[in-house]
Coordinates of C-alpha atoms in Angstrom, one line a residue:
M1 CA -52.1 27.4 -15.1
R2 CA -54.1 24.4 -13.9
T3 CA -52.1 22.2 -16.3
N4 CA -48.8 23.5 -14.9
M5 CA -50.1 22.9 -11.3
R6 CA -51.1 19.4 -12.1
A7 CA -47.7 18.7 -13.7
A8 CA -45.9 20.1 -10.6
S9 CA -48.1 18.0 -8.3
F10 CA -47.4 14.9 -10.4
A11 CA -43.7 15.5 -10.3
L12 CA -43.9 16.1 -6.5
A13 CA -45.9 12.9 -6.1
I14 CA -43.3 10.9 -8.0
S15 CA -40.4 12.5 -5.9
V16 CA -42.2 11.6 -2.6
A17 CA -43.0 8.1 -3.8
C18 CA -39.3 7.6 -4.8
A19 CA -38.1 8.9 -1.5
S20 CA -40.6 6.6 0.3
R21 CA -39.4 3.6 -1.6
A22 CA -35.8 4.6 -1.1
G23 CA -36.4 4.5 2.6
A24 CA -36.8 0.7 2.5
Q25 CA -33.2 0.3 1.3
A26 CA -30.0 2.4 1.7
T27 CA -30.1 5.0 -1.0
L28 CA -27.8 7.8 -2.0
E29 CA -29.2 10.9 -3.7
L30 CA -27.1 12.2 -6.5
R31 CA -26.9 15.6 -8.2
D32 CA -25.0 16.3 -11.4
F33 CA -22.1 18.5 -10.5
V34 CA -20.1 19.1 -13.7
V35 CA -19.6 17.5 -17.2
M36 CA -16.0 16.9 -18.1
P37 CA -14.5 18.1 -21.4
M38 CA -14.7 15.2 -23.8
T39 CA -11.4 13.5 -24.6
G40 CA -12.8 10.2 -26.0
L41 CA -14.9 9.5 -29.1
V42 CA -18.6 9.1 -29.3
D43 CA -18.2 6.3 -31.9
G44 CA -16.0 4.3 -29.4
K45 CA -13.7 2.8 -32.0
G46 CA -10.7 2.2 -29.7
S47 CA -10.3 0.3 -26.4
N48 CA -10.1 3.6 -24.4
D49 CA -11.6 6.1 -26.9
L50 CA -15.0 4.6 -26.1
L51 CA -14.9 6.3 -22.7
L52 CA -16.1 9.9 -23.2
S53 CA -13.7 11.3 -20.6
R54 CA -11.2 9.2 -18.7
V55 CA -11.5 11.2 -15.5
N56 CA -9.4 9.3 -13.0
T57 CA -8.6 11.5 -9.9
L58 CA -10.4 14.3 -8.1
R59 CA -8.5 16.2 -5.4
E60 CA -9.2 19.5 -3.6
E61 CA -6.6 21.7 -2.1
A62 CA -7.0 22.5 1.5
G63 CA -7.6 25.9 2.9
G64 CA -11.0 26.8 1.4
A65 CA -9.7 27.7 -2.1
K66 CA -12.6 26.0 -3.8
R67 CA -10.4 24.5 -6.5
L68 CA -10.5 20.9 -7.6
F69 CA -7.7 19.3 -9.5
V70 CA -9.2 16.7 -11.9
S71 CA -7.0 14.4 -14.0
D72 CA -7.9 12.6 -17.2
L73 CA -6.0 9.5 -18.2
N74 CA -5.8 10.9 -21.7
G75 CA -3.4 13.6 -20.6
P76 CA -5.1 16.8 -19.2
L77 CA -4.7 17.8 -15.6
Y78 CA -7.4 20.4 -15.0
I79 CA -8.2 22.9 -12.3
L80 CA -11.9 23.2 -11.8
D81 CA -13.4 26.2 -10.1
K82 CA -16.1 24.7 -7.9
D83 CA -18.3 27.7 -8.0
A84 CA -18.0 28.8 -11.6
K85 CA -17.8 25.1 -12.8
K86 CA -15.1 26.2 -15.2
F87 CA -12.2 24.0 -16.3
T88 CA -8.6 25.3 -17.0
V89 CA -5.9 23.0 -18.3
Y90 CA -3.2 23.2 -15.7
L91 CA -0.8 20.7 -17.4
D92 CA -1.2 18.4 -20.4
F93 CA 0.8 15.2 -20.2
N94 CA 0.0 13.9 -23.7
G95 CA 2.8 14.7 -26.2
N96 CA 2.3 11.4 -28.0
A97 CA 1.8 11.2 -31.8
G98 CA 2.2 14.9 -32.6
K99 CA 0.2 16.2 -29.6
K100 CA 1.5 19.2 -27.8
G101 CA 1.7 17.9 -24.2
L102 CA 4.7 17.1 -22.0
F103 CA 5.6 13.5 -22.6
R104 CA 6.3 12.0 -26.0
K105 CA 6.2 8.4 -24.7
L106 CA 2.9 8.7 -22.8
T107 CA 0.7 5.7 -23.7
I108 CA -3.1 5.9 -23.6
S109 CA -4.5 3.8 -26.4
Q110 CA -4.6 0.4 -24.6
G111 CA -4.8 -0.8 -21.0
Y112 CA -7.4 0.8 -18.9
G113 CA -4.9 2.3 -16.4
N114 CA -2.5 3.8 -18.9
G115 CA -1.9 7.5 -19.3
L116 CA -1.9 10.1 -16.5
N117 CA -2.8 7.5 -13.8
G118 CA -2.1 9.2 -10.5
F119 CA -2.2 12.6 -8.9
Y120 CA -1.9 13.8 -5.2
L121 CA -1.2 17.1 -3.5
D122 CA 1.5 17.3 -0.9
P123 CA 0.0 17.8 2.6
D124 CA 1.9 21.1 2.8
Y125 CA 0.9 22.1 -0.8
T126 CA -0.4 25.6 0.1
R127 CA 3.0 26.4 1.5
N128 CA 5.4 24.5 -0.8
G129 CA 3.5 24.1 -4.0
K130 CA 4.4 20.5 -4.4
F131 CA 2.3 17.7 -5.9
Y132 CA 3.0 14.2 -7.3
T133 CA 1.9 12.4 -10.5
V134 CA 2.2 9.0 -11.9
H135 CA 2.1 8.5 -15.7
I136 CA 2.7 5.5 -17.9
E137 CA 5.2 5.4 -20.8
D138 CA 5.9 3.0 -23.6
P139 CA 9.7 3.0 -24.0
A140 CA 9.3 1.7 -27.6
L141 CA 7.6 5.0 -28.7
P142 CA 9.7 7.5 -30.6
G143 CA 11.1 10.6 -29.0
S144 CA 12.7 11.6 -25.7
N145 CA 11.5 10.6 -22.3
L146 CA 12.3 14.1 -21.1
P147 CA 9.4 16.5 -20.8
D148 CA 8.8 19.0 -23.6
N149 CA 7.9 22.4 -22.2
S150 CA 6.9 23.9 -25.5
S151 CA 3.3 24.2 -24.4
V152 CA 4.2 25.1 -20.8
P153 CA 7.1 27.6 -21.1
A154 CA 6.9 28.4 -17.4
L155 CA 8.0 24.9 -16.7
N156 CA 11.8 25.0 -16.1
V157 CA 13.2 21.7 -17.5
S158 CA 16.9 22.7 -17.4
G159 CA 17.6 20.4 -14.4
Y160 CA 15.2 17.6 -15.3
T161 CA 16.8 14.2 -15.7
T162 CA 15.4 10.7 -15.8
T163 CA 16.2 7.8 -13.5
E164 CA 17.2 4.3 -14.3
A165 CA 14.1 2.1 -14.3
V166 CA 13.8 -0.4 -11.4
K167 CA 14.2 -3.8 -13.0
T168 CA 11.3 -6.3 -13.2
P169 CA 11.9 -10.0 -14.1
G170 CA 10.4 -11.1 -17.4
P171 CA 9.3 -9.4 -20.7
L172 CA 8.8 -5.6 -20.5
Q173 CA 6.2 -3.4 -22.2
N174 CA 5.6 -0.2 -20.2
E175 CA 7.2 1.9 -17.4
G176 CA 5.5 3.8 -14.6
V177 CA 7.0 7.2 -13.7
L178 CA 6.6 9.1 -10.5
V179 CA 7.3 12.8 -10.8
E180 CA 7.4 15.6 -8.1
W181 CA 6.2 19.0 -9.3
T182 CA 6.9 22.3 -7.5
D183 CA 4.7 25.3 -8.5
T184 CA 6.3 28.5 -7.4
N185 CA 2.9 30.0 -6.9
P186 CA 0.3 27.6 -5.6
S187 CA -2.5 29.9 -6.6
N188 CA -1.6 29.6 -10.3
S189 CA -4.2 28.4 -12.8
T190 CA -1.4 27.2 -15.1
F191 CA 1.8 25.7 -14.0
E192 CA 5.1 27.5 -13.5
G193 CA 8.0 26.0 -11.7
T194 CA 10.1 22.8 -11.8
A195 CA 9.7 19.1 -11.9
R196 CA 11.8 16.2 -10.7
E197 CA 11.5 12.5 -11.7
L198 CA 11.6 10.4 -8.5
L199 CA 11.1 6.8 -9.6
R200 CA 10.7 4.8 -12.8
V201 CA 9.5 1.1 -12.7
Q202 CA 9.5 -1.5 -15.4
L203 CA 6.1 -3.2 -16.1
N204 CA 5.6 -6.5 -17.8
T205 CA 2.5 -5.5 -19.8
R206 CA 0.0 -2.7 -20.3
S207 CA -2.2 -4.1 -17.6
H208 CA -2.2 -3.3 -13.8
P209 CA 0.4 -0.5 -13.9
M210 CA 1.7 1.9 -11.3
G211 CA -1.0 4.4 -10.3
D212 CA -2.6 5.6 -7.1
L213 CA -0.7 7.4 -4.4
I214 CA -1.7 9.0 -1.1
F215 CA -0.4 10.6 2.1
N216 CA -1.8 9.8 5.5
P217 CA -4.5 12.4 6.1
A218 CA -4.2 12.0 9.8
A219 CA -0.5 12.8 10.0
R220 CA 0.5 16.2 11.3
R221 CA 3.7 18.1 11.2
G222 CA 6.2 16.4 13.5
D223 CA 4.5 12.9 13.1
P224 CA 6.6 10.0 11.7
D225 CA 4.1 9.7 8.8
W226 CA 4.1 13.4 7.9
R227 CA 4.7 13.9 4.2
V228 CA 5.4 10.2 3.8
L229 CA 4.0 8.9 0.5
Y230 CA 2.2 5.6 -0.1
L231 CA 2.2 4.4 -3.7
E232 CA 0.8 1.3 -5.3
C233 CA 2.2 -0.7 -8.2
G234 CA 0.1 -3.3 -9.9
D235 CA 1.5 -6.7 -10.9
G236 CA 1.7 -5.9 -14.6
A237 CA -0.5 -9.0 -15.2
S238 CA 2.5 -11.1 -14.2
G239 CA 0.5 -13.0 -11.5
E240 CA -1.9 -14.6 -14.0
S241 CA 0.8 -15.4 -16.5
T242 CA 1.5 -19.0 -17.5
I243 CA 5.2 -18.0 -17.7
V244 CA 6.5 -19.4 -14.5
A245 CA 9.4 -17.0 -14.4
I246 CA 7.2 -14.0 -13.9
R247 CA 4.1 -15.5 -12.2
S248 CA 5.8 -15.0 -8.8
N249 CA 6.6 -11.3 -9.3
P250 CA 3.9 -10.1 -6.8
Q251 CA 5.5 -12.4 -4.2
R252 CA 9.1 -11.6 -4.9
L253 CA 10.6 -8.9 -2.8
D254 CA 13.3 -8.0 -5.3
N255 CA 10.9 -6.1 -7.6
L256 CA 8.1 -3.5 -7.1
E257 CA 5.2 -5.2 -9.0
G258 CA 2.2 -6.1 -7.0
K259 CA 3.3 -4.0 -4.1
V260 CA 2.4 -1.0 -1.9
L261 CA 5.4 1.3 -1.5
R262 CA 6.3 3.8 1.2
I263 CA 8.8 6.6 0.6
I264 CA 9.6 10.2 1.5
P265 CA 9.7 12.3 -1.6
D266 CA 11.4 15.3 -0.1
L267 CA 15.1 14.7 0.5
N268 CA 15.0 17.2 3.3
E269 CA 12.3 15.5 5.3
H270 CA 12.8 13.0 8.1
V271 CA 16.6 13.0 7.5
A272 CA 17.4 11.4 10.9
T273 CA 15.0 8.5 10.5
S274 CA 15.6 7.5 6.9
T275 CA 18.1 6.7 4.2
V276 CA 18.5 8.0 0.7
S277 CA 17.2 5.7 -2.1
A278 CA 19.6 4.0 -4.5
N279 CA 18.8 6.5 -7.2
G280 CA 19.3 9.5 -4.9
R281 CA 15.9 11.0 -5.6
Y282 CA 13.9 10.2 -2.4
R283 CA 14.3 8.8 1.1
I284 CA 13.2 5.5 2.6
P285 CA 12.0 5.4 6.2
N286 CA 14.1 3.3 8.5
D287 CA 11.0 1.6 9.8
N288 CA 9.9 0.1 6.5
P289 CA 9.6 -3.6 7.0
F290 CA 12.3 -4.9 4.6
V291 CA 15.1 -2.3 4.9
S292 CA 17.3 -5.0 6.6
T293 CA 16.3 -7.9 4.4
P294 CA 19.1 -8.8 1.9
G295 CA 18.0 -8.6 -1.7
A296 CA 14.6 -7.0 -0.9
R297 CA 13.5 -3.6 -2.2
K298 CA 13.5 -1.3 0.8
E299 CA 10.6 0.8 -0.6
I300 CA 8.1 -2.1 0.0
W301 CA 5.5 -1.6 2.7
A302 CA 3.2 -4.6 1.8
Y303 CA 3.0 -7.1 -1.1
G304 CA 1.2 -9.9 -2.8
F305 CA -1.4 -7.8 -4.7
R306 CA -2.8 -8.2 -8.2
N307 CA -4.0 -4.7 -9.0
P308 CA -4.2 -2.6 -5.8
H309 CA -5.4 0.4 -7.9
R310 CA -7.1 2.4 -5.2
L311 CA -5.5 3.5 -1.9
N312 CA -7.5 5.3 0.8
W313 CA -7.3 5.8 4.5
G314 CA -9.9 4.7 7.0
V315 CA -9.8 7.4 9.7
D316 CA -11.6 7.1 13.0
P317 CA -11.7 10.5 14.6
A318 CA -12.7 9.1 18.0
N319 CA -9.9 6.5 18.1
P320 CA -6.7 7.1 16.0
A321 CA -5.6 3.6 16.8
N322 CA -8.3 2.5 14.3
N323 CA -6.8 4.4 11.4
R324 CA -5.9 2.0 8.5
L325 CA -4.6 2.2 5.0
I326 CA -7.2 0.6 2.8
V327 CA -6.5 -1.1 -0.6
N328 CA -9.1 -2.1 -3.2
S329 CA -7.6 -4.7 -5.4
V330 CA -9.1 -5.9 -8.7
G331 CA -9.5 -9.7 -8.9
L332 CA -8.7 -12.2 -11.7
H333 CA -11.7 -14.5 -12.3
T334 CA -13.3 -15.0 -8.9
W335 CA -13.0 -12.3 -6.2
E336 CA -13.0 -8.5 -5.8
T337 CA -11.3 -7.6 -2.5
V338 CA -10.8 -4.9 0.1
Y339 CA -7.8 -5.1 2.4
L340 CA -6.7 -3.3 5.5
V341 CA -3.0 -2.9 4.9
K342 CA -0.4 -3.9 7.6
K343 CA 3.3 -3.2 7.6
G344 CA 5.1 -6.1 5.9
G345 CA 1.8 -7.9 5.1
N346 CA 1.7 -10.5 2.4
Y347 CA -1.7 -10.5 0.7
G348 CA -1.2 -13.8 -1.1
Y349 CA -1.4 -13.1 -4.8
A350 CA -0.6 -15.0 -7.0
R351 CA -0.8 -18.0 -4.7
R352 CA -4.1 -16.8 -3.2
E353 CA -7.1 -14.8 -4.6
G354 CA -9.3 -13.4 -1.9
N355 CA -9.7 -16.2 0.7
E356 CA -9.1 -19.0 -1.7
L357 CA -6.2 -20.9 -3.1
L358 CA -5.2 -19.8 -6.7
K359 CA -3.9 -22.7 -8.7
P360 CA -1.4 -22.4 -11.6
D361 CA -4.3 -22.7 -14.1
N362 CA -5.9 -19.6 -12.5
T363 CA -8.8 -21.5 -11.1
T364 CA -9.5 -21.4 -7.3
A365 CA -9.9 -24.0 -4.6
P366 CA -10.4 -24.1 -0.9
L367 CA -7.4 -23.1 1.3
P368 CA -5.2 -25.8 2.8
Q369 CA -6.0 -26.5 6.5
D370 CA -2.6 -25.0 7.5
D371 CA -2.5 -22.0 5.2
K372 CA 1.0 -20.8 4.7
I373 CA 3.0 -19.5 1.7
P374 CA 6.8 -19.2 1.4
L375 CA 8.7 -16.0 1.7
Q376 CA 10.2 -15.2 -1.6
I377 CA 12.9 -12.7 -2.3
G378 CA 14.4 -13.8 -5.6
E379 CA 13.6 -16.5 -8.1
E380 CA 13.4 -19.3 -5.6
P381 CA 11.3 -19.4 -2.4
T382 CA 13.1 -19.2 0.9
G383 CA 12.5 -21.7 3.7
T384 CA 10.5 -19.2 5.7
M385 CA 6.7 -19.8 5.7
L386 CA 4.1 -17.0 6.2
V387 CA 0.4 -16.9 6.9
P388 CA -1.2 -14.6 4.2
T389 CA -3.3 -11.6 5.2
Y390 CA -7.0 -12.0 4.1
P391 CA -9.5 -9.5 2.8
V392 CA -12.0 -7.9 5.1
I393 CA -14.5 -7.5 2.2
Q394 CA -14.9 -9.6 -0.9
Y395 CA -17.6 -10.2 -3.5
G396 CA -17.8 -12.5 -6.5
H397 CA -17.9 -12.3 -10.3
D398 CA -21.6 -13.1 -10.6
Q399 CA -24.9 -11.4 -11.1
N400 CA -25.1 -10.4 -7.5
G401 CA -21.5 -9.0 -7.5
G402 CA -19.5 -7.3 -10.2
D403 CA -16.4 -7.5 -12.5
S404 CA -13.9 -5.0 -11.0
I405 CA -13.9 -3.1 -7.7
G406 CA -13.6 0.6 -7.8
S407 CA -12.7 3.1 -5.1
G408 CA -14.1 3.4 -1.6
F409 CA -14.0 5.9 1.3
V410 CA -14.8 5.9 5.0
Y411 CA -17.1 8.9 5.2
N412 CA -16.1 11.5 7.7
G413 CA -17.8 14.6 6.2
K414 CA -20.4 16.8 7.9
A415 CA -23.1 17.2 5.3
I416 CA -24.5 13.7 5.5
P417 CA -24.4 12.5 9.2
A418 CA -26.1 9.2 8.3
L419 CA -23.0 8.1 6.4
R420 CA -20.4 8.7 9.1
G421 CA -18.4 5.6 9.8
K422 CA -19.6 3.9 6.6
Y423 CA -17.2 2.6 4.0
V424 CA -18.9 3.2 0.6
F425 CA -17.4 1.7 -2.6
T426 CA -18.2 0.9 -6.2
D427 CA -17.9 -1.8 -8.8
L428 CA -16.4 -0.2 -11.8
T429 CA -18.2 -1.9 -14.7
T430 CA -21.6 -2.6 -13.3
G431 CA -21.8 0.7 -11.3
R432 CA -23.1 -1.1 -8.3
I433 CA -22.5 0.5 -4.9
W434 CA -22.2 -1.1 -1.5
Y435 CA -21.4 0.0 2.0
A436 CA -19.9 -1.6 5.1
D437 CA -19.6 -0.4 8.6
Y438 CA -16.0 0.5 9.2
K439 CA -16.2 -1.1 12.7
D440 CA -17.2 -4.4 11.0
M441 CA -14.2 -4.1 8.7
L442 CA -11.9 -3.6 11.7
A443 CA -13.5 -6.6 13.4
A444 CA -13.0 -8.7 10.3
D445 CA -9.3 -8.1 10.4
D446 CA -8.9 -11.0 12.7
G447 CA -6.5 -13.3 10.7
K448 CA -9.3 -15.7 9.9
A449 CA -9.9 -16.4 6.2
G450 CA -13.7 -16.8 6.6
T451 CA -14.4 -13.6 8.5
M452 CA -15.8 -10.8 6.3
A453 CA -17.5 -7.5 7.0
P454 CA -21.1 -7.6 5.8
I455 CA -21.8 -5.4 2.8
H456 CA -25.1 -3.8 2.0
E457 CA -26.2 -2.8 -1.5
V458 CA -27.0 0.9 -2.2
R459 CA -29.5 2.3 -4.6
L460 CA -29.4 5.7 -6.3
L461 CA -31.9 8.5 -6.4
W462 CA -31.3 10.8 -9.4
N463 CA -33.0 13.3 -11.6
D464 CA -32.0 13.0 -15.2
P465 CA -31.5 16.5 -16.4
H466 CA -32.5 15.4 -19.9
D467 CA -35.9 14.1 -18.9
S468 CA -39.0 16.2 -19.2
P469 CA -39.4 18.7 -16.3
D470 CA -42.3 16.7 -14.7
A471 CA -40.3 13.4 -14.7
G472 CA -39.0 13.8 -11.2
K473 CA -36.3 11.8 -9.4
K474 CA -36.1 8.0 -10.1
I475 CA -34.6 5.1 -8.2
Y476 CA -31.8 3.1 -9.9
D477 CA -30.2 -0.1 -8.7
S478 CA -26.8 0.9 -10.0
M479 CA -25.0 3.7 -11.8
F480 CA -25.0 1.8 -15.1
P481 CA -28.3 3.1 -16.4
I482 CA -27.5 6.6 -15.2
V483 CA -24.2 6.6 -17.0
E484 CA -25.8 5.0 -20.1
A485 CA -28.4 7.8 -20.2
A486 CA -25.8 10.5 -20.0
Y487 CA -23.5 8.7 -22.5
H488 CA -26.3 8.8 -25.1
A489 CA -27.3 12.4 -24.2
R490 CA -23.7 13.4 -25.0
G491 CA -23.8 11.6 -28.4
G492 CA -22.5 8.1 -27.6
K493 CA -23.3 5.9 -30.6
S494 CA -23.2 2.4 -29.0
P495 CA -26.7 1.1 -28.2
H496 CA -25.4 0.2 -24.7
L497 CA -22.3 1.3 -22.8
P498 CA -19.3 0.0 -24.7
G499 CA -17.3 -2.9 -23.2
R500 CA -16.6 -6.6 -23.5
A501 CA -19.3 -9.2 -23.9
E502 CA -18.0 -11.2 -20.9
L503 CA -18.7 -8.4 -18.5
I504 CA -21.8 -8.9 -16.4
K505 CA -23.7 -6.0 -18.1
G506 CA -21.7 -6.2 -21.3
G507 CA -20.3 -2.7 -20.9
R508 CA -18.4 -0.4 -18.6
A509 CA -19.9 2.4 -16.5
D510 CA -16.5 2.9 -15.0
V511 CA -17.6 4.6 -11.8
R512 CA -15.5 5.6 -8.8
F513 CA -15.9 7.7 -5.6
S514 CA -13.8 10.6 -4.6
I515 CA -13.9 13.2 -1.8
D516 CA -13.3 16.9 -1.5
A517 CA -11.2 18.7 1.2
N518 CA -14.2 18.5 3.6
G519 CA -14.7 14.8 3.0
E520 CA -17.8 15.1 1.0
L521 CA -18.5 12.4 -1.6
Y522 CA -18.5 12.7 -5.4
L523 CA -19.0 10.0 -8.0
Y524 CA -17.2 10.3 -11.3
S525 CA -17.7 8.0 -14.4
K526 CA -15.6 7.6 -17.5
G527 CA -18.4 6.1 -19.5
D528 CA -20.2 9.5 -19.7
G529 CA -17.6 11.9 -18.4
V530 CA -19.8 13.3 -15.6
I531 CA -19.0 14.1 -12.0
R532 CA -21.9 13.9 -9.6
A533 CA -22.2 15.0 -6.0
V534 CA -23.7 12.8 -3.2
V535 CA -26.2 15.1 -1.5
E536 CA -28.2 12.9 0.7
A537 CA -28.3 9.4 2.3
I538 CA -31.6 7.7 3.0
G539 CA -32.2 4.5 4.9
F540 CA -28.7 4.0 6.3

């Protein structure tokens, strides 16, 4: 009895000491929420198989249904019961190489963003059952590019047809595919209904594909942005290419690589203020910036990105004029960046990286004194010169920074008041976490290349469930050791998290934030396949 009391007192003392030390620096307390089904391999023999579960999106339907939709790049789209912590496969996209899923040409083996790359629920989902996905296909793979409903007989494919892929200059490897799904009963745990392909885009390589998508969460029925979809498409690695003919793809307005797009998926929505797309599958708002520019793709909302792989909205409940679309774009060799997206904005790549000049050899240099870049629609630049839009946050590829920016959110939940108005974001590989005040990000959007919002590093307080009961909570400088511990606990064979030697930590934690319907934060990581809830903030 006395031994147990001493152990309990010791654990309490460690917890108090940890909390005290956490108070000196901003710290988030984490609690393991759920372990994902494993879709990778513990021996990590392939470029993507080394990640135990390639969890890539987490969305919760509105209305208090307590169901999370969680996608895995390897193919499964799950429904997770938040209370029972039980996964159900809602749809499986992986029909490649003899698997039983929907799409024979789904590619997952190489390229970190390949597979089931995007998922988002329609704002009116509880009434119309609609949601949207992006997946990546390799046209060279055998089989049809129509969905095979053998494993989902309740999916009616009789009217499903593909679209002609939007052309991209240069060599081609993959295609990004946007699909609208309509479940006839939104309370279903497995899908029944129809699907409709909306858009197919050619991609130069396996890297930087089409992926994330989002609706404006502040838009309400009757608003111009209601049910208007924002969709990102990476540059397909064209912007770093030494092939001159494709290096300008992110700058060219005649293709969709390196762009943020804005479309209306439902042909019956905003009819009076939009036109039908060239392929007849969606509508394009009349107020998109390039609808009247000859030769430009009318879907483009903003351009000049390398890999704008995460879209989120900064929402200011006190002042809707401060609401902004936020893009986190993965850098080349120098800078990781966060941008506030403006209608028609040119974000510089591949002529700029962050707030520096990007030279043809992919090294950077100071900006010219009069910093302007040419408007380019086709192969040759026009005579019009533009000032690029600069990031509001950037950090470098060094020991104090990271390798690859993850996702970020302006916190507007209720459970952790200390976080309100803070933009929290991750670095994918190192698992580092920072925050910035959203008001500082808005102030940094002043058109000046040197103005950046200050960022503050965040530590983590976590209780390893595999430790002895008296170990207590510990402080970590990043998610990397947390993910590494869980990776080994699940049987991972690599001595450290797998990855490439040139990464700062030599491996990939692969950590991103997400939020539920109430705006509460979760951290999910592919390295160990675990989703963790953020339960407290200390020292903010």
